[in-house]
N, CA, C and O atoms as a MOPAC input file, in Angstrom:
PM7 MOZYME 1SCF
protein

 N      0.84200 1    -1.17600 1     0.00000 1
 C      0.00000 1     0.00000 1     0.00000 1
 C      0.88900 1     1.24200 1     0.00000 1
 O      1.77400 1     1.38000 1     0.84500 1
 N      0.65400 1     2.12100 1    -0.93100 1
 C      1.49000 1     3.31800 1    -1.06000 1
 C      1.07500 1     4.37800 1    -0.04500 1
 O     -0.10500 1     4.55300 1     0.25700 1
 N      2.07900 1     5.07600 1     0.46800 1
 C      1.78800 1     6.17900 1     1.38700 1
 C      1.30100 1     7.37200 1     0.58400 1
 O      1.90700 1     7.75600 1    -0.41600 1
 N      0.19300 1     7.95300 1     1.04000 1
 C     -0.32400 1     9.13500 1     0.37600 1
 C      0.30300 1    10.35000 1     1.03800 1
 O      0.01600 1    10.64500 1     2.19800 1
 N      1.15300 1    11.05300 1     0.31200 1
 C      1.86000 1    12.20400 1     0.84300 1
 C      0.95400 1    13.42600 1     0.80200 1
 O      0.22100 1    13.63900 1    -0.16500 1
 N      1.01300 1    14.23200 1     1.87000 1
 C      0.22500 1    15.45900 1     1.90100 1
 C      0.73400 1    16.41300 1     0.82900 1
 O      1.93600 1    16.51500 1     0.58400 1
 N     -0.19900 1    17.10300 1     0.20300 1
 C      0.15300 1    18.07200 1    -0.82000 1
 C      0.68300 1    19.33700 1    -0.16300 1
 O      0.14300 1    19.78900 1     0.84700 1
 N      1.73300 1    19.90700 1    -0.72800 1
 C      2.29600 1    21.14300 1    -0.18200 1
 C      1.37500 1    22.30400 1    -0.54000 1
 O      1.02600 1    22.47900 1    -1.70700 1
 N      0.97400 1    23.10900 1     0.46700 1
 C      0.06000 1    24.21600 1     0.18900 1
 C      0.77200 1    25.37900 1    -0.49500 1
 O      1.91600 1    25.70100 1    -0.17700 1
 N      0.07000 1    26.00000 1    -1.44100 1
 C      0.59100 1    27.16100 1    -2.14700 1
 C     -0.19800 1    28.38600 1    -1.70800 1
 O     -1.42800 1    28.35900 1    -1.68400 1
 N      0.49100 1    29.43800 1    -1.36800 1
 C     -0.14500 1    30.66800 1    -0.91300 1
 C     -0.91200 1    31.32700 1    -2.06600 1
 O     -0.36700 1    31.52000 1    -3.15300 1
 N     -2.19000 1    31.67300 1    -1.81500 1
 C     -2.99000 1    32.31200 1    -2.85500 1
 C     -2.65000 1    33.79200 1    -3.00500 1
 O     -3.00500 1    34.40700 1    -4.01000 1
 N     -1.96600 1    34.37100 1    -2.01400 1
 C     -1.59400 1    35.78900 1    -2.09400 1
 C     -0.27700 1    35.97100 1    -2.84800 1
 O     -0.21300 1    36.77100 1    -3.78100 1
 N      0.78000 1    35.24200 1    -2.46200 1
 C      2.10200 1    35.50500 1    -3.04600 1
 C      2.66100 1    34.34600 1    -3.86700 1
 O      3.66700 1    34.51200 1    -4.55700 1
 N      2.01700 1    33.15900 1    -3.80200 1
 C      2.46600 1    32.02400 1    -4.60200 1
 C      3.55200 1    31.17300 1    -3.97000 1
 O      3.99200 1    30.19600 1    -4.57600 1
 N      3.99400 1    31.51300 1    -2.77500 1
 C      5.03100 1    30.72900 1    -2.09300 1
 C      4.51000 1    29.32900 1    -1.77600 1
 O      3.37900 1    29.17800 1    -1.31400 1
 N      5.32000 1    28.31700 1    -2.02000 1
 C      4.95000 1    26.94200 1    -1.69200 1
 C      5.46200 1    26.63300 1    -0.29200 1
 O      6.66500 1    26.65600 1    -0.03400 1
 N      4.52400 1    26.34100 1     0.60600 1
 C      4.88300 1    26.06400 1     1.99000 1
 C      5.21600 1    24.59700 1     2.20400 1
 O      5.13200 1    23.78400 1     1.28300 1
 N      5.59400 1    24.27300 1     3.43200 1
 C      5.82400 1    22.88300 1     3.79500 1
 C      4.48600 1    22.21800 1     4.06300 1
 O      3.47500 1    22.89900 1     4.23600 1
 N      4.47300 1    20.90500 1     4.09900 1
 C      3.23400 1    20.14300 1     4.21600 1
 C      2.40500 1    20.49500 1     5.44700 1
 O      1.17600 1    20.46000 1     5.38600 1
 N      3.04800 1    20.83300 1     6.56000 1
 C      2.33000 1    21.09700 1     7.80200 1
 C      2.17000 1    22.58900 1     8.12400 1
 O      1.65800 1    22.93500 1     9.18800 1
 N      2.60000 1    23.47100 1     7.22100 1
 C      2.46700 1    24.90800 1     7.46200 1
 C      1.00000 1    25.32700 1     7.44700 1
 O      0.21700 1    24.85000 1     6.62500 1
 N      0.63900 1    26.21400 1     8.35500 1
 C     -0.72400 1    26.75700 1     8.41800 1
 C     -0.78300 1    28.14900 1     7.78600 1
 O     -1.81500 1    28.54900 1     7.24800 1
 N      0.33700 1    28.88700 1     7.85700 1
 C      0.41600 1    30.22700 1     7.29700 1
 C      1.66200 1    30.36300 1     6.43700 1
 O      2.65200 1    29.65700 1     6.63400 1
 N      1.59900 1    31.28400 1     5.47800 1
 C      2.72200 1    31.54600 1     4.57400 1
 C      3.84200 1    32.24200 1     5.34000 1
 O      3.58900 1    33.19800 1     6.07400 1
 N      5.06600 1    31.77700 1     5.17600 1
 C      6.20500 1    32.39200 1     5.86300 1
 C      6.67400 1    33.66800 1     5.15400 1
 O      7.46300 1    34.42300 1     5.72300 1
 N      6.21000 1    33.92200 1     3.93500 1
 C      6.60300 1    35.12100 1     3.19100 1
 C      5.67200 1    36.30500 1     3.45500 1
 O      6.13400 1    37.42900 1     3.64900 1
 N      4.33200 1    36.04400 1     3.46100 1
 C      3.39200 1    37.16200 1     3.59900 1
 C      2.41600 1    37.01300 1     4.76600 1
 O      1.67700 1    37.94900 1     5.07100 1
 N      2.40200 1    35.84800 1     5.42300 1
 C      1.54600 1    35.65200 1     6.58400 1
 C      0.13100 1    35.20400 1     6.29800 1
 O     -0.63700 1    34.98400 1     7.23400 1
 N     -0.24100 1    35.06000 1     5.03700 1
 C     -1.59700 1    34.65100 1     4.67800 1
 C     -1.84100 1    33.19600 1     5.09200 1
 O     -0.91000 1    32.39200 1     5.10700 1
 N     -3.09300 1    32.85600 1     5.42600 1
 C     -3.38500 1    31.45500 1     5.72900 1
 C     -3.20100 1    30.59500 1     4.48100 1
 O     -3.46100 1    31.04700 1     3.36600 1
 N     -2.75500 1    29.36300 1     4.67000 1
 C     -2.52500 1    28.45600 1     3.53900 1
 C     -3.66000 1    27.45400 1     3.33700 1
 O     -3.78200 1    26.85300 1     2.26900 1
 N     -4.48600 1    27.27900 1     4.36200 1
 C     -5.57800 1    26.31000 1     4.28100 1
 C     -6.89000 1    27.06200 1     4.42700 1
 O     -7.09200 1    27.79500 1     5.39500 1
 N     -7.78600 1    26.87600 1     3.45600 1
 C     -9.04700 1    27.60700 1     3.40100 1
 C    -10.13500 1    26.89700 1     4.20500 1
 O    -11.00700 1    26.24100 1     3.63500 1
 N    -10.07900 1    27.02900 1     5.52900 1
 C    -11.07400 1    26.40700 1     6.38600 1
 C    -12.28400 1    27.32400 1     6.54300 1
 O    -12.22400 1    28.51200 1     6.22700 1
 N    -13.36700 1    26.76000 1     7.02800 1
 C    -14.56300 1    27.53400 1     7.33200 1
 C    -14.23300 1    28.49100 1     8.47500 1
 O    -13.53300 1    28.11700 1     9.41700 1
 N    -14.73400 1    29.72400 1     8.39400 1
 C    -14.45400 1    30.72300 1     9.41500 1
 C    -15.45600 1    30.69400 1    10.56700 1
 O    -15.37400 1    31.52200 1    11.47500 1
 N    -16.40900 1    29.74300 1    10.54200 1
 C    -17.38600 1    29.61700 1    11.61900 1
 C    -16.67600 1    29.06600 1    12.85300 1
 O    -16.25500 1    27.90900 1    12.87300 1
 N    -16.55000 1    29.89600 1    13.87000 1
 C    -15.83700 1    29.49700 1    15.08000 1
 C    -16.79700 1    28.95300 1    16.12800 1
 O    -17.96800 1    29.33300 1    16.15200 1
 N    -16.31300 1    28.06900 1    16.99500 1
 C    -17.17900 1    27.54500 1    18.04500 1
 C    -17.63900 1    28.65400 1    18.99300 1
 O    -16.89900 1    29.59500 1    19.28100 1
 N    -18.86200 1    28.52300 1    19.46200 1
 C    -19.41400 1    29.50300 1    20.39600 1
 C    -20.32800 1    28.82800 1    21.39000 1
 O    -20.28200 1    27.60800 1    21.55400 1
 N    -21.14900 1    29.60000 1    22.04700 1
 C    -22.07100 1    29.05400 1    23.02900 1
 C    -23.15100 1    28.18500 1    22.39000 1
 O    -23.59600 1    27.20100 1    22.98300 1
 N    -23.56800 1    28.54800 1    21.18700 1
 C    -24.66300 1    27.84300 1    20.52800 1
 C    -24.18100 1    26.81800 1    19.50100 1
 O    -24.79200 1    25.75900 1    19.35700 1
 N    -23.11200 1    27.11400 1    18.79500 1
 C    -22.65800 1    26.20300 1    17.73900 1
 C    -21.29400 1    25.59800 1    18.05100 1
 O    -20.50400 1    26.15900 1    18.81000 1
 N    -21.03900 1    24.44600 1    17.45000 1
 C    -19.75600 1    23.76600 1    17.62700 1
 C    -18.68200 1    24.35700 1    16.71800 1
 O    -17.48900 1    24.12700 1    16.91700 1
 N    -19.11900 1    25.11500 1    15.72400 1
 C    -18.18500 1    25.63600 1    14.73800 1
 C    -17.99600 1    24.61900 1    13.62300 1
 O    -18.39000 1    23.46000 1    13.75500 1
 N    -17.40400 1    25.04900 1    12.55200 1
 C    -17.19700 1    24.17600 1    11.39700 1
 C    -15.71400 1    24.23800 1    11.03000 1
 O    -15.16100 1    25.32800 1    10.88600 1
 N    -15.09000 1    23.12100 1    10.88300 1
 C    -13.66500 1    23.08200 1    10.54200 1
 C    -13.42800 1    22.49000 1     9.15600 1
 O    -12.33200 1    22.01900 1     8.85300 1
 N    -14.46000 1    22.51700 1     8.32000 1
 C    -14.37000 1    21.93100 1     6.98300 1
 C    -13.29100 1    22.64400 1     6.16000 1
 O    -13.21100 1    23.87300 1     6.16600 1
 N    -12.47100 1    21.87200 1     5.46100 1
 C    -11.43000 1    22.43300 1     4.59400 1
 C    -11.99500 1    22.54300 1     3.18500 1
 O    -12.39100 1    21.54700 1     2.58000 1
 N    -12.02500 1    23.76400 1     2.67400 1
 C    -12.59300 1    24.07200 1     1.36100 1
 C    -11.50300 1    24.24500 1     0.31400 1
 O    -10.33600 1    24.42200 1     0.66300 1
 N    -11.87100 1    24.19600 1    -0.98500 1
 C    -10.89700 1    24.47800 1    -2.03600 1
 C    -10.38100 1    25.91100 1    -1.91900 1
 O    -11.06500 1    26.76000 1    -1.34600 1
 N     -9.19400 1    26.19700 1    -2.44700 1
 C     -8.60800 1    27.53900 1    -2.31800 1
 C     -9.46100 1    28.66600 1    -2.90100 1
 O     -9.33100 1    29.80800 1    -2.45900 1
 N    -10.32200 1    28.38900 1    -3.86900 1
 C    -11.11800 1    29.44700 1    -4.49400 1
 C    -12.50100 1    29.62900 1    -3.87000 1
 O    -13.29100 1    30.43300 1    -4.36400 1
 N    -12.80900 1    28.90300 1    -2.79700 1
 C    -14.13300 1    28.98100 1    -2.17700 1
 C    -14.26000 1    30.21300 1    -1.28300 1
 O    -13.43000 1    30.43300 1    -0.40000 1
 N    -15.29300 1    31.01000 1    -1.51300 1
 C    -15.56500 1    32.16500 1    -0.65900 1
 C    -16.49200 1    31.77300 1     0.48400 1
 O    -16.50800 1    32.42400 1     1.52800 1
 N    -17.26800 1    30.70000 1     0.28300 1
 C    -18.18700 1    30.22900 1     1.30600 1
 C    -17.99400 1    28.73400 1     1.51000 1
 O    -17.64500 1    28.01200 1     0.57600 1
 N    -18.22100 1    28.27800 1     2.72400 1
 C    -18.02000 1    26.87800 1     3.08900 1
 C    -19.00200 1    25.97600 1     2.34600 1
 O    -20.20300 1    26.24300 1     2.32100 1
 N    -18.49100 1    24.92400 1     1.75200 1
 C    -19.32500 1    23.96800 1     1.02600 1
 C    -20.18400 1    23.13700 1     1.96700 1
 O    -21.19800 1    22.57900 1     1.54800 1
 N    -19.79200 1    23.04900 1     3.22200 1
 C    -20.52700 1    22.23200 1     4.18300 1
 C    -21.63200 1    23.01600 1     4.88700 1
 O    -22.75100 1    22.51900 1     5.01300 1
 N    -21.33500 1    24.24300 1     5.35100 1
 C    -22.32200 1    24.97100 1     6.15500 1
 C    -22.74400 1    26.32000 1     5.57700 1
 O    -23.73500 1    26.88900 1     6.03400 1
 N    -22.02200 1    26.84900 1     4.58700 1
 C    -22.40100 1    28.10700 1     3.95300 1
 C    -21.82200 1    29.36500 1     4.57400 1
 O    -22.03900 1    30.45600 1     4.04600 1
 N    -21.09100 1    29.25300 1     5.67800 1
 C    -20.46500 1    30.42800 1     6.29000 1
 C    -19.28400 1    30.88700 1     5.42200 1
 O    -18.75300 1    30.09700 1     4.64100 1
 N    -18.86900 1    32.15200 1     5.55200 1
 C    -17.68300 1    32.60400 1     4.82100 1
 C    -16.45400 1    31.77100 1     5.21900 1
 O    -16.34000 1    31.30600 1     6.35300 1
 N    -15.55000 1    31.60000 1     4.26600 1
 C    -14.31900 1    30.85800 1     4.52800 1
 C    -13.25600 1    31.79800 1     5.08900 1
 O    -13.41000 1    33.02000 1     5.06700 1
 N    -12.18600 1    31.20900 1     5.58700 1
 C    -11.07000 1    31.99400 1     6.11300 1
 C    -10.45700 1    32.86000 1     5.01100 1
 O    -10.10800 1    34.01300 1     5.26600 1
 N    -10.31700 1    32.33000 1     3.78900 1
 C     -9.74900 1    33.10900 1     2.68800 1
 C    -10.64100 1    34.30900 1     2.35800 1
 O    -10.13400 1    35.38500 1     2.04200 1
 N    -11.97300 1    34.13200 1     2.42900 1
 C    -12.89400 1    35.24100 1     2.17400 1
 C    -12.77900 1    36.27900 1     3.28800 1
 O    -12.73700 1    37.47900 1     3.02000 1
 N    -12.72900 1    35.82100 1     4.52000 1
 C    -12.61000 1    36.71400 1     5.68000 1
 C    -11.32800 1    37.53900 1     5.62600 1
 O    -11.31300 1    38.70200 1     6.02900 1
 N    -10.25100 1    36.93100 1     5.12500 1
 C     -8.95400 1    37.60800 1     5.02100 1
 C     -8.80300 1    38.42500 1     3.73100 1
 O     -7.76400 1    39.05000 1     3.51800 1
 N     -9.83200 1    38.42700 1     2.86700 1
 C     -9.77300 1    39.19700 1     1.62100 1
 C     -8.93800 1    38.55700 1     0.52800 1
 O     -8.47100 1    39.25000 1    -0.37600 1
 N     -8.74100 1    37.24200 1     0.59400 1
 C     -7.92800 1    36.54600 1    -0.41000 1
 C     -8.76400 1    36.03600 1    -1.57700 1
 O     -8.24800 1    35.87700 1    -2.68300 1
 N    -10.04700 1    35.77700 1    -1.34400 1
 C    -10.98600 1    35.40500 1    -2.40900 1
 C    -12.25300 1    36.22600 1    -2.20700 1
 O    -12.54300 1    36.67700 1    -1.09900 1
 N    -12.99400 1    36.41300 1    -3.27300 1
 C    -14.18700 1    37.24600 1    -3.21500 1
 C    -15.40000 1    36.46900 1    -3.68500 1
 O    -15.27300 1    35.58300 1    -4.53000 1
 N    -16.58400 1    36.78700 1    -3.15100 1
 C    -17.78400 1    36.08200 1    -3.56600 1
 C    -18.12700 1    36.40100 1    -5.02100 1
 O    -17.68700 1    37.40200 1    -5.58600 1
 N    -18.90300 1    35.53500 1    -5.58300 1
 C    -19.34500 1    35.68900 1    -6.97500 1
 C    -20.11400 1    36.98900 1    -7.14700 1
 O    -20.99900 1    37.30900 1    -6.35300 1
 N    -19.77400 1    37.72600 1    -8.17700 1
 C    -20.49800 1    38.94100 1    -8.53900 1
 C    -20.97600 1    38.77500 1    -9.98000 1
 O    -20.15800 1    38.53900 1   -10.86900 1
 N    -22.27900 1    38.89300 1   -10.23000 1
 C    -22.74200 1    38.76300 1   -11.60600 1
 C    -22.15400 1    39.85400 1   -12.49600 1
 O    -22.00100 1    41.00100 1   -12.07500 1
 N    -21.84000 1    39.49300 1   -13.68400 1
 C    -21.26800 1    40.41600 1   -14.64700 1
 C    -22.37200 1    41.28100 1   -15.25400 1
 O    -23.46500 1    40.78000 1   -15.51700 1
 N    -22.10600 1    42.58200 1   -15.48500 1
 C    -23.11900 1    43.40900 1   -16.14600 1
 C    -23.43000 1    42.90400 1   -17.55300 1
 O    -24.51600 1    43.14000 1   -18.08200 1
 N    -22.46200 1    42.20400 1   -18.15400 1
 C    -22.65700 1    41.66700 1   -19.49900 1
 C    -23.64700 1    40.50700 1   -19.47100 1
 O    -24.39200 1    40.30200 1   -20.43000 1
 N    -23.65900 1    39.74500 1   -18.37200 1
 C    -24.55100 1    38.59400 1   -18.23100 1
 C    -25.34800 1    38.73200 1   -16.93400 1
 O    -25.09000 1    37.99000 1   -15.98600 1
 N    -26.31000 1    39.65900 1   -16.86200 1
 C    -27.05200 1    39.84200 1   -15.62500 1
 C    -27.92800 1    38.63200 1   -15.29500 1
 O    -28.35600 1    37.89300 1   -16.18100 1
 N    -28.17900 1    38.45300 1   -14.01000 1
 C    -29.04200 1    37.38300 1   -13.55800 1
 C    -30.48300 1    37.89300 1   -13.61200 1
 O    -30.79600 1    38.95800 1   -13.08000 1
 N    -31.35200 1    37.12200 1   -14.25800 1
 C    -32.74400 1    37.49900 1   -14.34100 1
 C    -33.48400 1    36.97700 1   -13.12600 1
 O    -33.33800 1    35.81100 1   -12.75800 1
 N    -34.27200 1    37.82900 1   -12.50600 1
 C    -35.09400 1    37.42100 1   -11.37800 1
 C    -36.50300 1    37.20500 1   -11.88100 1
 O    -37.15100 1    38.13500 1   -12.36100 1
 N    -36.97700 1    35.97600 1   -11.76800 1
 C    -38.31600 1    35.64800 1   -12.25700 1
 C    -39.33200 1    35.95300 1   -11.17000 1
 O    -39.13400 1    35.62300 1   -10.00100 1
 N    -40.42400 1    36.59000 1   -11.57900 1
 C    -41.48200 1    36.93900 1   -10.63100 1
 C    -42.70500 1    36.10200 1   -10.85500 1
 O    -43.69900 1    36.25900 1   -10.14600 1

């Protein structure tokens, strides 16, 4: 059985390739893993789901991701060229 090696994270801000266990970029300080930004509180357990680097919102719970919170990715904005039609 082959060992599955962890993929080295690449910083979405500066492009630096970190080590397998790095949580933040050593060049610019940006987070390297796009986790859900929903933190545990009195009412919720929080969400620790790891999302793809381009996700602005958590695929599991819908809360903003850490990359979105840090301004590294932005939510979808409809293009004026292709507006979204709202059906009534």
